[in-house]
Amino acid sequence: MWGMRILVIGSGGREHALLKGLAADKLTSDLHVAPGSPAMSTIATVHPDYSKVDDPEQMLELARELGPDLVVVGPEIPLVAGVADALRGEGIAVFGPNKDAARIEGSKAFAKDVMAAANVKTARAEQLEPGASQQDIDAALDRFGPRYVVKDDGLAGGKGVVVTEDRAEALAHVKAVHEIGSPVLLESFLDGPEVSLFCLVDGETVVPLLPAQDHKRAYDNDEGPNTGGMGAYTPLPWLPEDGVQRIVDEVCVPVAKELVARGCAYSGLLYAGLAWGKEGPAVVEFNCRFGDPETQAVLSMLDSPLAETLNAVATGSLAELAPLEWKDGYAVTVVLAAEGYPASPRKGDPITGAGLGDLDKVLHAGTNVMDGKVVANGGRVLNILGHGATLAEARAAAYETLEGIELDGGFYRKDIGQAAEDGRISI
């Protein structure tokens, strides 16, 4: 299909990376994004008035107006809300799973049930409903620890988990989630280095992308609060040669087959977050969309045409797609965050520096334009990309760009990919 009109739903760094990849594909003739951001206007038509991305009717209204050949849904919220279902009901090709399949991220309990049926390794878990008594909560905490993993059952933007050895902190998170009427999942802690593997899934067909590793904690040395992700690198020099294939065979294919058997076949991007322990990979979580910020690094390494790739999934022809091709070397992305992130990020501070419009080096995750100036408009503000023949070179390139950017109160981790570069990660 030539001259494709494509609509991307979302407004963050992940969507900027998707637009960048789609714009470079000769199949793409017309790019649109809703609601997008001013930084995206150089490569796509931005539709800021269509900001209710979790409203199927509003997204359908825009799609009817544009008549896209393909819609790419970036965030998880619209997928869990059924936006993909509404668009497919109009005969529009959509990259992103239906509402039922999106429960793999939208409900931790559903994901656990699927994994149990598919015989996929994951953490032992117990669910605590909001009405649980203090006695029941205490008894459940007794069965876990000394390192407690407490998860919100629903969507939490990658931040709905507390991992702590402090029982009081674990209990406080249980109560905080219960107070908003949501269930809580207690899990056993999975040891070993973490791996993020994105897989294109079309029914039972599974095609992996490059493996990456995210850095969730806010500060260096994995200290500070949990965040949506402060940086990532790809590929993983410490992963066994058969590591990706093992994850595909032991995790992603069984889950894809189980979803088909349940009548909610998956179509889109399945993100497997895993810990690689002594017995191999075990699932920490699934996401129903491209992960952020791993996407920024992974897609920057893709040599195959992105529009053709996503369209193959959306049209049910992934099995016929040519094998994906990748650039040599490494990619690193480092997040520049606003002061106060993740608890209460400060907005409105100007961002200055060379290269803010250089898509090869800078992707905008949370920015706006006010009085002609680029300003912070979110917690994670920019994603800085670096590439190199070695991981060390890629890291150096990213940090060199970062040093030339100024944001009052802004901060970033200085150790993204450092442990892997130093050879301190092993299986």
Coordinates of C-alpha atoms in Angstrom, one line a residue:
M1 CA 0.0 0.0 0.0
W2 CA 1.5 3.3 -1.1
G3 CA 0.7 6.8 0.1
M4 CA -0.6 5.8 3.5
R5 CA -2.4 8.3 5.7
I6 CA -1.6 7.3 9.3
L7 CA -3.1 8.6 12.6
V8 CA -1.1 8.2 15.8
I9 CA -2.9 8.5 19.1
G10 CA -0.9 9.9 22.0
S11 CA 1.3 12.9 22.9
G12 CA 4.5 11.6 24.6
G13 CA 8.0 10.6 23.8
R14 CA 6.9 7.1 22.6
E15 CA 4.5 8.7 20.1
H16 CA 7.3 11.1 19.0
A17 CA 9.5 8.1 18.3
L18 CA 6.7 6.4 16.4
L19 CA 6.1 9.4 14.3
K20 CA 9.8 9.7 13.6
G21 CA 9.9 6.1 12.4
L22 CA 6.7 6.4 10.3
A23 CA 7.8 9.7 8.7
A24 CA 11.0 7.9 7.4
D25 CA 9.0 5.2 5.7
K26 CA 8.4 5.8 2.0
L27 CA 4.9 4.2 2.4
T28 CA 3.8 7.1 4.6
S29 CA 2.4 10.1 2.7
D30 CA 0.4 11.9 5.4
L31 CA 0.9 11.8 9.2
H32 CA -1.5 12.9 11.9
V33 CA -1.3 12.8 15.7
A34 CA -3.9 13.4 18.4
P35 CA -3.6 15.2 20.7
G36 CA 0.2 15.4 20.0
S37 CA 2.4 18.3 21.0
P38 CA 3.9 21.4 19.3
A39 CA 7.2 19.5 18.9
M40 CA 5.5 17.0 16.7
S41 CA 4.2 19.6 14.2
T42 CA 7.4 19.4 12.1
I43 CA 6.6 15.8 11.0
A44 CA 2.8 15.5 11.5
T45 CA -0.5 17.4 11.5
V46 CA -1.3 17.9 15.2
H47 CA -4.9 17.7 16.4
P48 CA -4.8 19.2 20.0
D49 CA -8.5 19.5 20.2
Y50 CA -8.9 15.7 20.2
S51 CA -7.4 15.3 23.7
K52 CA -9.7 12.7 25.1
V53 CA -7.7 9.7 23.9
D54 CA -9.7 7.4 26.2
D55 CA -13.0 8.4 24.6
P56 CA -13.8 6.0 21.7
E57 CA -16.4 8.3 20.2
Q58 CA -14.0 11.3 20.0
M59 CA -11.2 9.2 18.5
L60 CA -13.8 7.7 16.1
E61 CA -15.0 11.2 15.1
L62 CA -11.4 12.3 14.2
A63 CA -10.9 9.0 12.3
R64 CA -14.0 9.6 10.3
E65 CA -12.8 13.1 9.5
L66 CA -9.4 12.0 8.4
G67 CA -10.1 8.6 6.8
P68 CA -6.8 7.1 7.8
D69 CA -5.4 3.9 6.3
L70 CA -3.9 3.0 9.6
V71 CA -4.4 4.1 13.2
V72 CA -1.5 3.5 15.7
V73 CA -2.6 3.7 19.3
G74 CA 0.3 4.7 21.5
P75 CA -0.8 4.7 25.2
E76 CA -2.5 1.9 27.2
I77 CA -5.4 4.0 28.5
P78 CA -7.3 4.2 25.1
L79 CA -6.7 0.5 24.4
V80 CA -8.1 -0.5 27.8
A81 CA -11.0 1.9 27.1
G82 CA -11.9 0.1 23.8
V83 CA -10.7 2.7 21.3
A84 CA -9.3 0.0 19.0
D85 CA -12.6 -1.8 19.1
A86 CA -14.6 1.3 18.1
L87 CA -12.2 2.0 15.2
R88 CA -12.2 -1.6 13.9
G89 CA -16.0 -1.5 14.0
E90 CA -15.8 1.2 11.3
G91 CA -13.5 -1.0 9.2
I92 CA -10.3 0.9 10.1
A93 CA -7.0 -0.9 10.4
V94 CA -5.7 -0.4 13.9
F95 CA -2.3 -1.3 15.5
G96 CA -3.3 -2.1 19.1
P97 CA -5.2 -4.9 20.8
N98 CA -8.9 -5.0 21.5
K99 CA -10.3 -4.1 24.9
D100 CA -10.5 -7.8 26.0
A101 CA -6.9 -8.5 25.1
A102 CA -5.7 -5.2 26.6
R103 CA -6.6 -6.6 30.0
I104 CA -3.2 -8.2 29.9
E105 CA -2.1 -4.8 31.2
G106 CA -5.3 -3.4 32.5
S107 CA -5.8 -6.1 35.0
K108 CA -2.9 -7.8 36.8
A109 CA -5.3 -10.5 38.0
F110 CA -6.3 -11.3 34.4
A111 CA -2.7 -11.4 33.4
K112 CA -1.9 -13.9 36.2
D113 CA -4.8 -16.1 35.2
V114 CA -3.6 -16.1 31.5
M115 CA -0.1 -17.0 32.6
A116 CA -1.3 -19.8 34.9
A117 CA -3.3 -21.3 32.0
A118 CA -0.4 -20.9 29.6
N119 CA 2.1 -22.4 32.1
V120 CA 4.3 -19.2 32.0
K121 CA 6.7 -18.5 34.8
T122 CA 5.8 -15.5 37.0
A123 CA 5.8 -14.4 40.6
R124 CA 3.6 -16.0 43.1
A125 CA 0.7 -13.6 43.8
E126 CA -2.3 -13.0 46.1
Q127 CA -5.0 -10.4 45.5
L128 CA -6.4 -8.3 48.3
E129 CA -9.8 -6.7 47.7
P130 CA -10.6 -3.2 49.1
G131 CA -12.8 -4.7 51.8
A132 CA -9.9 -6.8 53.3
S133 CA -9.6 -6.6 57.0
Q134 CA -6.4 -5.5 58.7
Q135 CA -6.0 -9.1 60.0
D136 CA -6.2 -10.4 56.4
I137 CA -3.7 -7.8 55.1
D138 CA -1.3 -8.6 57.9
A139 CA -1.5 -12.3 57.3
A140 CA -0.9 -11.8 53.5
L141 CA 2.1 -9.6 54.2
D142 CA 3.4 -12.3 56.5
R143 CA 3.4 -14.7 53.6
F144 CA 5.5 -12.4 51.5
G145 CA 8.7 -10.4 52.2
P146 CA 11.2 -9.8 53.5
R147 CA 11.2 -7.9 50.2
Y148 CA 7.6 -6.8 49.5
V149 CA 6.2 -6.3 46.0
V150 CA 2.8 -4.4 46.1
K151 CA 1.0 -3.7 42.8
D152 CA -2.1 -1.8 41.9
D153 CA -4.3 -4.2 40.0
G154 CA -5.2 -1.7 37.3
L155 CA -3.4 0.9 35.1
A156 CA -0.8 3.0 36.8
G157 CA 1.4 4.4 34.1
G158 CA 4.3 2.2 35.0
K159 CA 4.4 3.6 38.5
G160 CA 1.9 1.4 40.3
V161 CA 4.3 -0.8 42.1
V162 CA 6.2 -0.5 45.4
V163 CA 9.2 -2.8 45.9
T164 CA 10.5 -2.4 49.5
E165 CA 11.9 -4.2 52.5
D166 CA 10.0 -1.8 54.7
R167 CA 6.8 -3.4 55.8
A168 CA 5.3 -0.1 56.9
E169 CA 5.8 1.2 53.3
A170 CA 4.2 -1.9 51.8
L171 CA 1.2 -1.6 54.1
A172 CA 0.9 2.1 53.3
H173 CA 0.7 1.3 49.6
V174 CA -1.9 -1.4 50.2
K175 CA -4.1 1.1 52.1
A176 CA -3.6 3.9 49.5
V177 CA -4.8 1.7 46.7
H178 CA -7.7 0.3 48.7
E179 CA -8.8 3.9 49.5
I180 CA -9.4 4.5 45.8
G181 CA -11.4 1.3 45.6
S182 CA -8.9 -0.8 43.7
P183 CA -7.6 -4.3 44.4
V184 CA -4.0 -4.9 45.3
L185 CA -1.7 -7.7 44.2
L186 CA 1.1 -8.9 46.6
E187 CA 3.8 -10.7 44.7
S188 CA 6.9 -12.7 45.5
F189 CA 10.1 -10.8 44.5
L190 CA 11.7 -12.0 41.2
D191 CA 15.5 -11.9 41.3
G192 CA 17.8 -11.3 38.4
P193 CA 18.4 -8.6 35.8
E194 CA 15.3 -7.2 34.1
V195 CA 14.6 -7.5 30.4
S196 CA 12.1 -5.6 28.3
L197 CA 11.1 -7.5 25.2
F198 CA 8.6 -6.0 22.7
C199 CA 6.9 -8.5 20.4
L200 CA 4.7 -7.8 17.4
V201 CA 1.7 -10.2 17.8
D202 CA -0.9 -11.1 15.2
G203 CA -3.0 -14.0 16.6
E204 CA -0.5 -16.8 17.2
T205 CA 2.3 -15.1 15.1
V206 CA 5.0 -13.5 17.3
V207 CA 7.9 -11.4 16.0
P208 CA 10.3 -10.0 18.6
L209 CA 12.1 -6.6 18.4
L210 CA 15.4 -5.9 20.1
P211 CA 15.6 -6.6 23.8
A212 CA 16.1 -3.5 26.0
Q213 CA 16.6 -2.7 29.7
D214 CA 14.7 0.1 31.5
H215 CA 15.9 2.0 34.6
K216 CA 12.8 2.6 36.8
R217 CA 14.2 4.3 39.8
A218 CA 14.4 8.1 39.8
Y219 CA 18.1 8.4 40.8
D220 CA 21.5 6.9 40.2
N221 CA 22.3 3.4 41.6
D222 CA 18.6 2.6 41.4
E223 CA 17.7 4.8 44.3
G224 CA 14.6 7.0 44.9
P225 CA 11.0 6.5 44.0
N226 CA 9.7 4.3 41.2
T227 CA 9.0 6.2 37.9
G228 CA 7.7 5.5 34.4
G229 CA 11.3 4.9 33.4
M230 CA 14.4 7.2 33.4
G231 CA 16.3 5.7 30.5
A232 CA 17.0 2.5 28.5
Y233 CA 19.5 0.9 26.3
T234 CA 19.5 -1.7 23.5
P235 CA 20.6 -4.4 22.7
L236 CA 21.7 -6.2 25.9
P237 CA 25.3 -7.4 25.7
W238 CA 24.8 -9.7 28.7
L239 CA 21.7 -11.6 27.4
P240 CA 22.4 -15.2 26.3
E241 CA 22.5 -15.7 22.6
D242 CA 19.3 -17.6 22.7
G243 CA 17.7 -15.3 25.2
V244 CA 15.2 -13.6 23.0
Q245 CA 14.1 -16.9 21.4
R246 CA 13.6 -18.4 24.9
I247 CA 11.4 -15.5 25.9
V248 CA 9.4 -15.8 22.7
D249 CA 9.0 -19.6 23.1
E250 CA 8.5 -19.8 26.8
V251 CA 6.5 -16.6 27.4
C252 CA 5.1 -14.7 24.4
V253 CA 3.9 -17.5 22.1
P254 CA 2.1 -19.4 25.0
V255 CA 0.3 -16.2 26.1
A256 CA -0.6 -15.4 22.5
K257 CA -2.1 -18.9 22.0
E258 CA -4.0 -18.7 25.3
L259 CA -5.6 -15.3 24.3
V260 CA -6.6 -16.9 21.0
A261 CA -8.2 -19.8 22.9
R262 CA -10.1 -17.3 25.1
G263 CA -11.6 -15.6 22.1
C264 CA -9.6 -12.4 22.5
A265 CA -6.8 -12.8 20.0
Y266 CA -4.0 -10.3 20.3
S267 CA -3.2 -7.8 17.6
G268 CA -0.5 -5.2 18.3
L269 CA 2.5 -4.8 20.5
L270 CA 2.9 -7.1 23.5
Y271 CA 5.5 -5.9 26.0
A272 CA 6.9 -8.5 28.3
G273 CA 8.8 -7.2 31.3
L274 CA 10.9 -10.0 32.8
A275 CA 13.4 -10.9 35.4
W276 CA 16.1 -13.4 34.3
G277 CA 16.8 -15.6 37.3
K278 CA 18.6 -18.9 37.8
E279 CA 15.8 -20.8 36.0
G280 CA 15.5 -18.4 33.1
P281 CA 13.0 -15.7 32.3
A282 CA 10.0 -15.1 34.5
V283 CA 7.3 -12.4 33.9
V284 CA 7.2 -9.3 36.1
E285 CA 4.4 -7.7 34.0
F286 CA 2.9 -7.3 30.6
N287 CA 2.0 -4.1 28.8
C288 CA -0.4 -3.9 25.9
R289 CA 1.6 -1.2 24.0
F290 CA 5.1 0.0 23.2
G291 CA 7.0 0.7 26.4
D292 CA 8.3 4.2 27.3
P293 CA 11.3 5.0 27.2
E294 CA 12.5 1.7 25.7
T295 CA 10.6 2.4 22.4
Q296 CA 12.7 5.5 21.8
A297 CA 15.9 3.4 21.8
V298 CA 14.6 0.3 20.1
L299 CA 12.8 2.0 17.2
S300 CA 15.9 4.1 16.5
M301 CA 17.7 0.9 15.7
L302 CA 15.1 -0.5 13.3
D303 CA 16.2 -0.6 9.6
S304 CA 12.9 -2.1 8.3
P305 CA 10.1 0.2 7.3
L306 CA 8.0 0.9 10.3
A307 CA 4.7 1.8 8.5
E308 CA 4.8 -1.5 6.6
T309 CA 5.6 -3.4 9.8
L310 CA 2.8 -2.0 11.9
N311 CA 0.4 -2.2 9.0
A312 CA 1.2 -5.9 8.6
V313 CA 0.1 -6.5 12.2
A314 CA -3.0 -4.3 11.8
T315 CA -4.1 -6.2 8.7
G316 CA -3.5 -9.7 9.9
S317 CA -0.5 -10.3 7.6
L318 CA 2.4 -10.4 10.0
A319 CA 3.3 -14.0 9.0
E320 CA 4.1 -12.8 5.5
L321 CA 6.3 -9.8 6.5
A322 CA 10.0 -10.1 5.7
P323 CA 12.3 -10.6 8.6
L324 CA 13.1 -7.4 10.5
E325 CA 16.4 -5.7 9.9
W326 CA 18.4 -3.8 12.5
K327 CA 21.2 -1.3 12.5
D328 CA 24.6 -2.5 14.0
G329 CA 25.7 -1.1 17.4
Y330 CA 23.8 0.3 20.4
A331 CA 21.3 2.9 21.3
V332 CA 20.8 4.7 24.6
T333 CA 18.0 7.0 25.7
V334 CA 18.2 9.2 28.8
V335 CA 15.2 11.0 30.3
L336 CA 15.4 14.6 31.3
A337 CA 12.8 15.0 34.0
A338 CA 11.2 18.1 35.5
E339 CA 11.9 19.2 39.1
G340 CA 9.5 17.3 41.5
Y341 CA 9.1 14.3 39.2
P342 CA 7.5 11.8 39.9
A343 CA 5.4 13.1 42.8
S344 CA 4.6 16.6 41.5
P345 CA 6.6 17.7 38.5
R346 CA 6.9 21.5 37.9
K347 CA 5.6 22.8 34.6
G348 CA 6.3 25.9 32.6
D349 CA 10.1 26.2 33.0
P350 CA 11.9 27.0 29.7
I351 CA 14.1 24.5 28.0
T352 CA 17.1 25.8 26.1
G353 CA 20.0 24.3 24.2
A354 CA 21.1 23.3 20.8
G355 CA 19.5 20.4 19.1
L356 CA 16.0 20.6 20.6
G357 CA 14.6 20.0 17.1
D358 CA 17.1 17.3 16.1
L359 CA 15.0 14.1 15.9
D360 CA 18.2 12.0 15.8
K361 CA 19.1 13.2 19.2
V362 CA 16.1 14.6 21.0
L363 CA 12.5 13.4 21.3
H364 CA 9.9 15.4 23.2
A365 CA 8.0 13.6 25.9
G366 CA 6.4 16.4 27.9
T367 CA 6.9 19.8 26.3
N368 CA 4.8 22.8 25.1
V369 CA 5.5 26.1 23.4
M370 CA 4.6 29.3 25.3
D371 CA 5.5 32.8 23.9
G372 CA 7.7 31.1 21.4
K373 CA 9.7 29.2 24.0
V374 CA 9.9 25.5 24.5
V375 CA 8.8 24.8 28.1
A376 CA 8.4 21.7 30.4
N377 CA 4.8 20.4 30.3
G378 CA 5.1 17.0 32.1
G379 CA 7.2 14.9 34.4
R380 CA 9.4 13.2 31.8
V381 CA 10.3 16.2 29.5
L382 CA 12.8 15.0 26.9
N383 CA 14.3 11.7 25.7
I384 CA 17.9 12.1 24.7
L385 CA 19.2 9.6 22.2
G386 CA 22.7 8.4 21.6
H387 CA 24.1 5.8 19.2
G388 CA 27.4 4.2 18.8
A389 CA 29.3 1.1 17.7
T390 CA 29.7 0.2 21.4
L391 CA 27.5 0.8 24.4
A392 CA 30.1 3.1 25.8
E393 CA 30.0 5.2 22.6
A394 CA 26.2 5.3 22.6
R395 CA 26.2 6.4 26.3
A396 CA 28.8 9.1 25.7
A397 CA 26.8 10.5 22.7
A398 CA 23.6 10.8 24.7
Y399 CA 25.2 12.5 27.7
E400 CA 27.2 14.9 25.4
T401 CA 23.8 16.1 24.0
L402 CA 22.3 16.3 27.5
E403 CA 25.1 18.5 28.7
G404 CA 24.1 21.2 26.2
I405 CA 20.5 21.3 27.4
E406 CA 19.3 23.5 30.2
L407 CA 16.1 23.1 32.3
D408 CA 15.8 24.8 35.6
G409 CA 15.5 22.2 38.3
G410 CA 15.6 19.4 35.7
F411 CA 17.5 16.2 36.5
Y412 CA 18.5 12.9 34.8
R413 CA 20.3 9.7 35.8
K414 CA 24.0 9.6 34.9
D415 CA 24.2 5.8 35.0
I416 CA 21.9 4.6 32.2
G417 CA 23.5 1.5 30.8
Q418 CA 26.6 2.0 33.1
A419 CA 26.3 -1.4 34.8
A420 CA 26.1 -3.2 31.4
E421 CA 29.0 -1.2 30.0
D422 CA 31.1 -2.1 33.1
G423 CA 30.2 -5.8 32.7
R424 CA 28.5 -5.8 36.1
I425 CA 25.3 -7.6 34.8
S426 CA 25.4 -11.3 34.4
I427 CA 23.0 -14.3 34.3

